[in-house]
Every structure is written in C-alpha cells, then in structure tokens.
Amino acid sequence: MSNVIEFKKPPKPPEPKKPRPGQRKLLIILGVIVAFLAAWAYFYLTGSGAPAV
C-alpha cells in the first residue's frame, strides 16, 4: 500500500441534447395554425369582418 494520492480526471459532463429539427418545424406549424384559429374565432364571435371599401 502506498501513500501516494492518485489524481484522476473528472468525468466529462454529458453534452446537452440538441433540439430535433422536425420538432421545431412542427411547433412553428402548430403556432401558425393556432394564430389563424384565434383570428377566425375573434372575427366569428365579434361579428365584425373586413371593412367595406
């Protein structure tokens, strides 16, 4: 048995996971659909439409 301290490198932290490109595209598409639905619901419920020209 020896009295020498052994220095070891600490383990590397795991790399952060990158977002999947398909998931990002899906979220953008869902956001656009929700925005259109919100606009449609607003005009449907308030009864106001496009101004007459």
mmCIF file with all atom_site columns, N, CA and C in Angstrom:
data_model
loop_
_atom_site.group_PDB
_atom_site.id
_atom_site.type_symbol
_atom_site.label_atom_id
_atom_site.label_alt_id
_atom_site.label_comp_id
_atom_site.label_asym_id
_atom_site.label_entity_id
_atom_site.label_seq_id
_atom_site.pdbx_PDB_ins_code
_atom_site.Cartn_x
_atom_site.Cartn_y
_atom_site.Cartn_z
_atom_site.occupancy
_atom_site.B_iso_or_equiv
_atom_site.pdbx_formal_charge
_atom_site.auth_seq_id
_atom_site.auth_comp_id
_atom_site.auth_asym_id
_atom_site.auth_atom_id
_atom_site.pdbx_PDB_model_num
ATOM 1   N N  . MET A 1 1  ? 0.846   -1.170 0.000   1.00 0.00 ? 1  MET A N  1
ATOM 2   C CA . MET A 1 1  ? 0.000   0.000  0.000   1.00 0.00 ? 1  MET A CA 1
ATOM 3   C C  . MET A 1 1  ? 0.889   1.230  0.000   1.00 0.00 ? 1  MET A C  1
ATOM 4   N N  . SER A 1 2  ? 0.517   2.220  -0.832  1.00 0.00 ? 2  SER A N  1
ATOM 5   C CA . SER A 1 2  ? 1.375   3.404  -0.880  1.00 0.00 ? 2  SER A CA 1
ATOM 6   C C  . SER A 1 2  ? 0.611   4.620  -0.386  1.00 0.00 ? 2  SER A C  1
ATOM 7   N N  . ASN A 1 3  ? 1.331   5.612  -0.004  1.00 0.00 ? 3  ASN A N  1
ATOM 8   C CA . ASN A 1 3  ? 0.740   6.847  0.496   1.00 0.00 ? 3  ASN A CA 1
ATOM 9   C C  . ASN A 1 3  ? 0.645   7.912  -0.598  1.00 0.00 ? 3  ASN A C  1
ATOM 10  N N  . VAL A 1 4  ? 0.718   7.505  -1.833  1.00 0.00 ? 4  VAL A N  1
ATOM 11  C CA . VAL A 1 4  ? 0.674   8.451  -2.945  1.00 0.00 ? 4  VAL A CA 1
ATOM 12  C C  . VAL A 1 4  ? -0.784  8.648  -3.359  1.00 0.00 ? 4  VAL A C  1
ATOM 13  N N  . ILE A 1 5  ? -1.177  9.916  -3.498  1.00 0.00 ? 5  ILE A N  1
ATOM 14  C CA . ILE A 1 5  ? -2.542  10.232 -3.932  1.00 0.00 ? 5  ILE A CA 1
ATOM 15  C C  . ILE A 1 5  ? -2.590  10.146 -5.454  1.00 0.00 ? 5  ILE A C  1
ATOM 16  N N  . GLU A 1 6  ? -3.553  9.428  -5.956  1.00 0.00 ? 6  GLU A N  1
ATOM 17  C CA . GLU A 1 6  ? -3.711  9.328  -7.402  1.00 0.00 ? 6  GLU A CA 1
ATOM 18  C C  . GLU A 1 6  ? -4.735  10.373 -7.860  1.00 0.00 ? 6  GLU A C  1
ATOM 19  N N  . PHE A 1 7  ? -4.301  11.220 -8.771  1.00 0.00 ? 7  PHE A N  1
ATOM 20  C CA . PHE A 1 7  ? -5.189  12.244 -9.305  1.00 0.00 ? 7  PHE A CA 1
ATOM 21  C C  . PHE A 1 7  ? -5.837  11.713 -10.581 1.00 0.00 ? 7  PHE A C  1
ATOM 22  N N  . LYS A 1 8  ? -7.146  11.765 -10.619 1.00 0.00 ? 8  LYS A N  1
ATOM 23  C CA . LYS A 1 8  ? -7.879  11.281 -11.787 1.00 0.00 ? 8  LYS A CA 1
ATOM 24  C C  . LYS A 1 8  ? -8.652  12.439 -12.396 1.00 0.00 ? 8  LYS A C  1
ATOM 25  N N  . LYS A 1 9  ? -8.778  12.407 -13.711 1.00 0.00 ? 9  LYS A N  1
ATOM 26  C CA . LYS A 1 9  ? -9.568  13.431 -14.394 1.00 0.00 ? 9  LYS A CA 1
ATOM 27  C C  . LYS A 1 9  ? -11.039 13.229 -14.048 1.00 0.00 ? 9  LYS A C  1
ATOM 28  N N  . PRO A 1 10 ? -11.756 14.324 -13.825 1.00 0.00 ? 10 PRO A N  1
ATOM 29  C CA . PRO A 1 10 ? -13.193 14.166 -13.565 1.00 0.00 ? 10 PRO A CA 1
ATOM 30  C C  . PRO A 1 10 ? -13.896 13.710 -14.845 1.00 0.00 ? 10 PRO A C  1
ATOM 31  N N  . PRO A 1 11 ? -14.981 12.997 -14.704 1.00 0.00 ? 11 PRO A N  1
ATOM 32  C CA . PRO A 1 11 ? -15.692 12.543 -15.914 1.00 0.00 ? 11 PRO A CA 1
ATOM 33  C C  . PRO A 1 11 ? -16.256 13.738 -16.678 1.00 0.00 ? 11 PRO A C  1
ATOM 34  N N  . LYS A 1 12 ? -16.285 13.601 -17.998 1.00 0.00 ? 12 LYS A N  1
ATOM 35  C CA . LYS A 1 12 ? -16.814 14.683 -18.831 1.00 0.00 ? 12 LYS A CA 1
ATOM 36  C C  . LYS A 1 12 ? -18.320 14.777 -18.635 1.00 0.00 ? 12 LYS A C  1
ATOM 37  N N  . PRO A 1 13 ? -18.838 16.001 -18.505 1.00 0.00 ? 13 PRO A N  1
ATOM 38  C CA . PRO A 1 13 ? -20.299 16.130 -18.399 1.00 0.00 ? 13 PRO A CA 1
ATOM 39  C C  . PRO A 1 13 ? -20.935 15.769 -19.743 1.00 0.00 ? 13 PRO A C  1
ATOM 40  N N  . PRO A 1 14 ? -22.115 15.191 -19.717 1.00 0.00 ? 14 PRO A N  1
ATOM 41  C CA . PRO A 1 14 ? -22.758 14.829 -20.991 1.00 0.00 ? 14 PRO A CA 1
ATOM 42  C C  . PRO A 1 14 ? -23.096 16.081 -21.791 1.00 0.00 ? 14 PRO A C  1
ATOM 43  N N  . GLU A 1 15 ? -22.996 15.961 -23.105 1.00 0.00 ? 15 GLU A N  1
ATOM 44  C CA . GLU A 1 15 ? -23.295 17.096 -23.979 1.00 0.00 ? 15 GLU A CA 1
ATOM 45  C C  . GLU A 1 15 ? -24.791 17.390 -23.937 1.00 0.00 ? 15 GLU A C  1
ATOM 46  N N  . PRO A 1 16 ? -25.153 18.679 -23.954 1.00 0.00 ? 16 PRO A N  1
ATOM 47  C CA . PRO A 1 16 ? -26.589 19.000 -23.966 1.00 0.00 ? 16 PRO A CA 1
ATOM 48  C C  . PRO A 1 16 ? -27.226 18.495 -25.257 1.00 0.00 ? 16 PRO A C  1
ATOM 49  N N  . LYS A 1 17 ? -28.442 18.012 -25.117 1.00 0.00 ? 17 LYS A N  1
ATOM 50  C CA . LYS A 1 17 ? -29.132 17.462 -26.283 1.00 0.00 ? 17 LYS A CA 1
ATOM 51  C C  . LYS A 1 17 ? -29.587 18.598 -27.193 1.00 0.00 ? 17 LYS A C  1
ATOM 52  N N  . LYS A 1 18 ? -29.379 18.415 -28.479 1.00 0.00 ? 18 LYS A N  1
ATOM 53  C CA . LYS A 1 18 ? -29.799 19.416 -29.453 1.00 0.00 ? 18 LYS A CA 1
ATOM 54  C C  . LYS A 1 18 ? -31.266 19.177 -29.794 1.00 0.00 ? 18 LYS A C  1
ATOM 55  N N  . PRO A 1 19 ? -32.032 20.260 -29.987 1.00 0.00 ? 19 PRO A N  1
ATOM 56  C CA . PRO A 1 19 ? -33.434 20.064 -30.375 1.00 0.00 ? 19 PRO A CA 1
ATOM 57  C C  . PRO A 1 19 ? -33.510 19.444 -31.770 1.00 0.00 ? 19 PRO A C  1
ATOM 58  N N  . ARG A 1 20 ? -34.504 18.599 -31.937 1.00 0.00 ? 20 ARG A N  1
ATOM 59  C CA . ARG A 1 20 ? -34.668 17.951 -33.233 1.00 0.00 ? 20 ARG A CA 1
ATOM 60  C C  . ARG A 1 20 ? -35.279 18.942 -34.222 1.00 0.00 ? 20 ARG A C  1
ATOM 61  N N  . PRO A 1 21 ? -34.777 18.989 -35.456 1.00 0.00 ? 21 PRO A N  1
ATOM 62  C CA . PRO A 1 21 ? -35.328 19.943 -36.432 1.00 0.00 ? 21 PRO A CA 1
ATOM 63  C C  . PRO A 1 21 ? -36.786 19.669 -36.760 1.00 0.00 ? 21 PRO A C  1
ATOM 64  N N  . GLY A 1 22 ? -37.202 18.423 -36.762 1.00 0.00 ? 22 GLY A N  1
ATOM 65  C CA . GLY A 1 22 ? -38.600 18.099 -37.054 1.00 0.00 ? 22 GLY A CA 1
ATOM 66  C C  . GLY A 1 22 ? -39.526 18.624 -35.979 1.00 0.00 ? 22 GLY A C  1
ATOM 67  N N  . GLN A 1 23 ? -39.074 18.568 -34.733 1.00 0.00 ? 23 GLN A N  1
ATOM 68  C CA . GLN A 1 23 ? -39.897 19.049 -33.622 1.00 0.00 ? 23 GLN A CA 1
ATOM 69  C C  . GLN A 1 23 ? -40.058 20.568 -33.707 1.00 0.00 ? 23 GLN A C  1
ATOM 70  N N  . ARG A 1 24 ? -38.997 21.269 -34.065 1.00 0.00 ? 24 ARG A N  1
ATOM 71  C CA . ARG A 1 24 ? -39.068 22.729 -34.181 1.00 0.00 ? 24 ARG A CA 1
ATOM 72  C C  . ARG A 1 24 ? -40.029 23.128 -35.300 1.00 0.00 ? 24 ARG A C  1
ATOM 73  N N  . LYS A 1 25 ? -39.941 22.436 -36.431 1.00 0.00 ? 25 LYS A N  1
ATOM 74  C CA . LYS A 1 25 ? -40.823 22.746 -37.560 1.00 0.00 ? 25 LYS A CA 1
ATOM 75  C C  . LYS A 1 25 ? -42.278 22.488 -37.183 1.00 0.00 ? 25 LYS A C  1
ATOM 76  N N  . LEU A 1 26 ? -42.524 21.405 -36.457 1.00 0.00 ? 26 LEU A N  1
ATOM 77  C CA . LEU A 1 26 ? -43.877 21.075 -36.027 1.00 0.00 ? 26 LEU A CA 1
ATOM 78  C C  . LEU A 1 26 ? -44.430 22.159 -35.102 1.00 0.00 ? 26 LEU A C  1
ATOM 79  N N  . LEU A 1 27 ? -43.607 22.660 -34.184 1.00 0.00 ? 27 LEU A N  1
ATOM 80  C CA . LEU A 1 27 ? -44.060 23.713 -33.279 1.00 0.00 ? 27 LEU A CA 1
ATOM 81  C C  . LEU A 1 27 ? -44.385 25.000 -34.034 1.00 0.00 ? 27 LEU A C  1
ATOM 82  N N  . ILE A 1 28 ? -43.604 25.326 -35.046 1.00 0.00 ? 28 ILE A N  1
ATOM 83  C CA . ILE A 1 28 ? -43.870 26.528 -35.845 1.00 0.00 ? 28 ILE A CA 1
ATOM 84  C C  . ILE A 1 28 ? -45.192 26.377 -36.596 1.00 0.00 ? 28 ILE A C  1
ATOM 85  N N  . ILE A 1 29 ? -45.407 25.221 -37.205 1.00 0.00 ? 29 ILE A N  1
ATOM 86  C CA . ILE A 1 29 ? -46.650 24.988 -37.952 1.00 0.00 ? 29 ILE A CA 1
ATOM 87  C C  . ILE A 1 29 ? -47.851 25.044 -37.019 1.00 0.00 ? 29 ILE A C  1
ATOM 88  N N  . LEU A 1 30 ? -47.729 24.416 -35.845 1.00 0.00 ? 30 LEU A N  1
ATOM 89  C CA . LEU A 1 30 ? -48.830 24.461 -34.880 1.00 0.00 ? 30 LEU A CA 1
ATOM 90  C C  . LEU A 1 30 ? -49.099 25.893 -34.411 1.00 0.00 ? 30 LEU A C  1
ATOM 91  N N  . GLY A 1 31 ? -48.052 26.678 -34.230 1.00 0.00 ? 31 GLY A N  1
ATOM 92  C CA . GLY A 1 31 ? -48.227 28.071 -33.825 1.00 0.00 ? 31 GLY A CA 1
ATOM 93  C C  . GLY A 1 31 ? -48.974 28.881 -34.874 1.00 0.00 ? 31 GLY A C  1
ATOM 94  N N  . VAL A 1 32 ? -48.654 28.659 -36.138 1.00 0.00 ? 32 VAL A N  1
ATOM 95  C CA . VAL A 1 32 ? -49.338 29.372 -37.222 1.00 0.00 ? 32 VAL A CA 1
ATOM 96  C C  . VAL A 1 32 ? -50.809 28.966 -37.274 1.00 0.00 ? 32 VAL A C  1
ATOM 97  N N  . ILE A 1 33 ? -51.079 27.674 -37.127 1.00 0.00 ? 33 ILE A N  1
ATOM 98  C CA . ILE A 1 33 ? -52.471 27.201 -37.145 1.00 0.00 ? 33 ILE A CA 1
ATOM 99  C C  . ILE A 1 33 ? -53.257 27.792 -35.982 1.00 0.00 ? 33 ILE A C  1
ATOM 100 N N  . VAL A 1 34 ? -52.658 27.819 -34.800 1.00 0.00 ? 34 VAL A N  1
ATOM 101 C CA . VAL A 1 34 ? -53.336 28.386 -33.627 1.00 0.00 ? 34 VAL A CA 1
ATOM 102 C C  . VAL A 1 34 ? -53.606 29.875 -33.837 1.00 0.00 ? 34 VAL A C  1
ATOM 103 N N  . ALA A 1 35 ? -52.669 30.589 -34.455 1.00 0.00 ? 35 ALA A N  1
ATOM 104 C CA . ALA A 1 35 ? -52.874 32.018 -34.708 1.00 0.00 ? 35 ALA A CA 1
ATOM 105 C C  . ALA A 1 35 ? -54.056 32.230 -35.661 1.00 0.00 ? 35 ALA A C  1
ATOM 106 N N  . PHE A 1 36 ? -54.144 31.427 -36.722 1.00 0.00 ? 36 PHE A N  1
ATOM 107 C CA . PHE A 1 36 ? -55.270 31.553 -37.648 1.00 0.00 ? 36 PHE A CA 1
ATOM 108 C C  . PHE A 1 36 ? -56.593 31.211 -36.968 1.00 0.00 ? 36 PHE A C  1
ATOM 109 N N  . LEU A 1 37 ? -56.587 30.177 -36.142 1.00 0.00 ? 37 LEU A N  1
ATOM 110 C CA . LEU A 1 37 ? -57.813 29.811 -35.430 1.00 0.00 ? 37 LEU A CA 1
ATOM 111 C C  . LEU A 1 37 ? -58.236 30.909 -34.456 1.00 0.00 ? 37 LEU A C  1
ATOM 112 N N  . ALA A 1 38 ? -57.276 31.528 -33.796 1.00 0.00 ? 38 ALA A N  1
ATOM 113 C CA . ALA A 1 38 ? -57.607 32.609 -32.866 1.00 0.00 ? 38 ALA A CA 1
ATOM 114 C C  . ALA A 1 38 ? -58.190 33.806 -33.618 1.00 0.00 ? 38 ALA A C  1
ATOM 115 N N  . ALA A 1 39 ? -57.619 34.143 -34.775 1.00 0.00 ? 39 ALA A N  1
ATOM 116 C CA . ALA A 1 39 ? -58.144 35.257 -35.566 1.00 0.00 ? 39 ALA A CA 1
ATOM 117 C C  . ALA A 1 39 ? -59.549 34.934 -36.076 1.00 0.00 ? 39 ALA A C  1
ATOM 118 N N  . TRP A 1 40 ? -59.750 33.717 -36.560 1.00 0.00 ? 40 TRP A N  1
ATOM 119 C CA . TRP A 1 40 ? -61.078 33.321 -37.036 1.00 0.00 ? 40 TRP A CA 1
ATOM 120 C C  . TRP A 1 40 ? -62.095 33.383 -35.903 1.00 0.00 ? 40 TRP A C  1
ATOM 121 N N  . ALA A 1 41 ? -61.746 32.871 -34.731 1.00 0.00 ? 41 ALA A N  1
ATOM 122 C CA . ALA A 1 41 ? -62.672 32.877 -33.593 1.00 0.00 ? 41 ALA A CA 1
ATOM 123 C C  . ALA A 1 41 ? -63.005 34.311 -33.179 1.00 0.00 ? 41 ALA A C  1
ATOM 124 N N  . TYR A 1 42 ? -62.025 35.197 -33.210 1.00 0.00 ? 42 TYR A N  1
ATOM 125 C CA . TYR A 1 42 ? -62.270 36.593 -32.842 1.00 0.00 ? 42 TYR A CA 1
ATOM 126 C C  . TYR A 1 42 ? -63.295 37.220 -33.785 1.00 0.00 ? 42 TYR A C  1
ATOM 127 N N  . PHE A 1 43 ? -63.069 37.090 -35.085 1.00 0.00 ? 43 PHE A N  1
ATOM 128 C CA . PHE A 1 43 ? -63.991 37.710 -36.037 1.00 0.00 ? 43 PHE A CA 1
ATOM 129 C C  . PHE A 1 43 ? -65.342 37.009 -36.054 1.00 0.00 ? 43 PHE A C  1
ATOM 130 N N  . TYR A 1 44 ? -65.375 35.721 -35.799 1.00 0.00 ? 44 TYR A N  1
ATOM 131 C CA . TYR A 1 44 ? -66.639 34.983 -35.763 1.00 0.00 ? 44 TYR A CA 1
ATOM 132 C C  . TYR A 1 44 ? -67.470 35.402 -34.556 1.00 0.00 ? 44 TYR A C  1
ATOM 133 N N  . LEU A 1 45 ? -66.825 35.537 -33.406 1.00 0.00 ? 45 LEU A N  1
ATOM 134 C CA . LEU A 1 45 ? -67.563 35.852 -32.182 1.00 0.00 ? 45 LEU A CA 1
ATOM 135 C C  . LEU A 1 45 ? -67.943 37.330 -32.080 1.00 0.00 ? 45 LEU A C  1
ATOM 136 N N  . THR A 1 46 ? -67.119 38.217 -32.611 1.00 0.00 ? 46 THR A N  1
ATOM 137 C CA . THR A 1 46 ? -67.440 39.642 -32.524 1.00 0.00 ? 46 THR A CA 1
ATOM 138 C C  . THR A 1 46 ? -68.364 40.072 -33.656 1.00 0.00 ? 46 THR A C  1
ATOM 139 N N  . GLY A 1 47 ? -68.441 39.311 -34.717 1.00 0.00 ? 47 GLY A N  1
ATOM 140 C CA . GLY A 1 47 ? -69.335 39.642 -35.820 1.00 0.00 ? 47 GLY A CA 1
ATOM 141 C C  . GLY A 1 47 ? -68.782 40.715 -36.734 1.00 0.00 ? 47 GLY A C  1
ATOM 142 N N  . SER A 1 48 ? -67.597 41.192 -36.478 1.00 0.00 ? 48 SER A N  1
ATOM 143 C CA . SER A 1 48 ? -67.023 42.210 -37.358 1.00 0.00 ? 48 SER A CA 1
ATOM 144 C C  . SER A 1 48 ? -66.194 41.515 -38.426 1.00 0.00 ? 48 SER A C  1
ATOM 145 N N  . GLY A 1 49 ? -66.240 42.068 -39.603 1.00 0.00 ? 49 GLY A N  1
ATOM 146 C CA . GLY A 1 49 ? -65.490 41.491 -40.715 1.00 0.00 ? 49 GLY A CA 1
ATOM 147 C C  . GLY A 1 49 ? -64.541 42.528 -41.269 1.00 0.00 ? 49 GLY A C  1
ATOM 148 N N  . ALA A 1 50 ? -64.135 42.308 -42.478 1.00 0.00 ? 50 ALA A N  1
ATOM 149 C CA . ALA A 1 50 ? -63.263 43.266 -43.143 1.00 0.00 ? 50 ALA A CA 1
ATOM 150 C C  . ALA A 1 50 ? -64.069 44.524 -43.450 1.00 0.00 ? 50 ALA A C  1
ATOM 151 N N  . PRO A 1 51 ? -63.445 45.684 -43.341 1.00 0.00 ? 51 PRO A N  1
ATOM 152 C CA . PRO A 1 51 ? -64.183 46.924 -43.623 1.00 0.00 ? 51 PRO A CA 1
ATOM 153 C C  . PRO A 1 51 ? -64.588 47.002 -45.097 1.00 0.00 ? 51 PRO A C  1
ATOM 154 N N  . ALA A 1 52 ? -65.775 47.552 -45.347 1.00 0.00 ? 52 ALA A N  1
ATOM 155 C CA . ALA A 1 52 ? -66.262 47.699 -46.719 1.00 0.00 ? 52 ALA A CA 1
ATOM 156 C C  . ALA A 1 52 ? -65.485 48.810 -47.406 1.00 0.00 ? 52 ALA A C  1
ATOM 157 N N  . VAL A 1 53 ? -65.139 48.569 -48.642 1.00 0.00 ? 53 VAL A N  1
ATOM 158 C CA . VAL A 1 53 ? -64.351 49.562 -49.383 1.00 0.00 ? 53 VAL A CA 1
ATOM 159 C C  . VAL A 1 53 ? -65.248 50.348 -50.287 1.00 0.00 ? 53 VAL A C  1
#
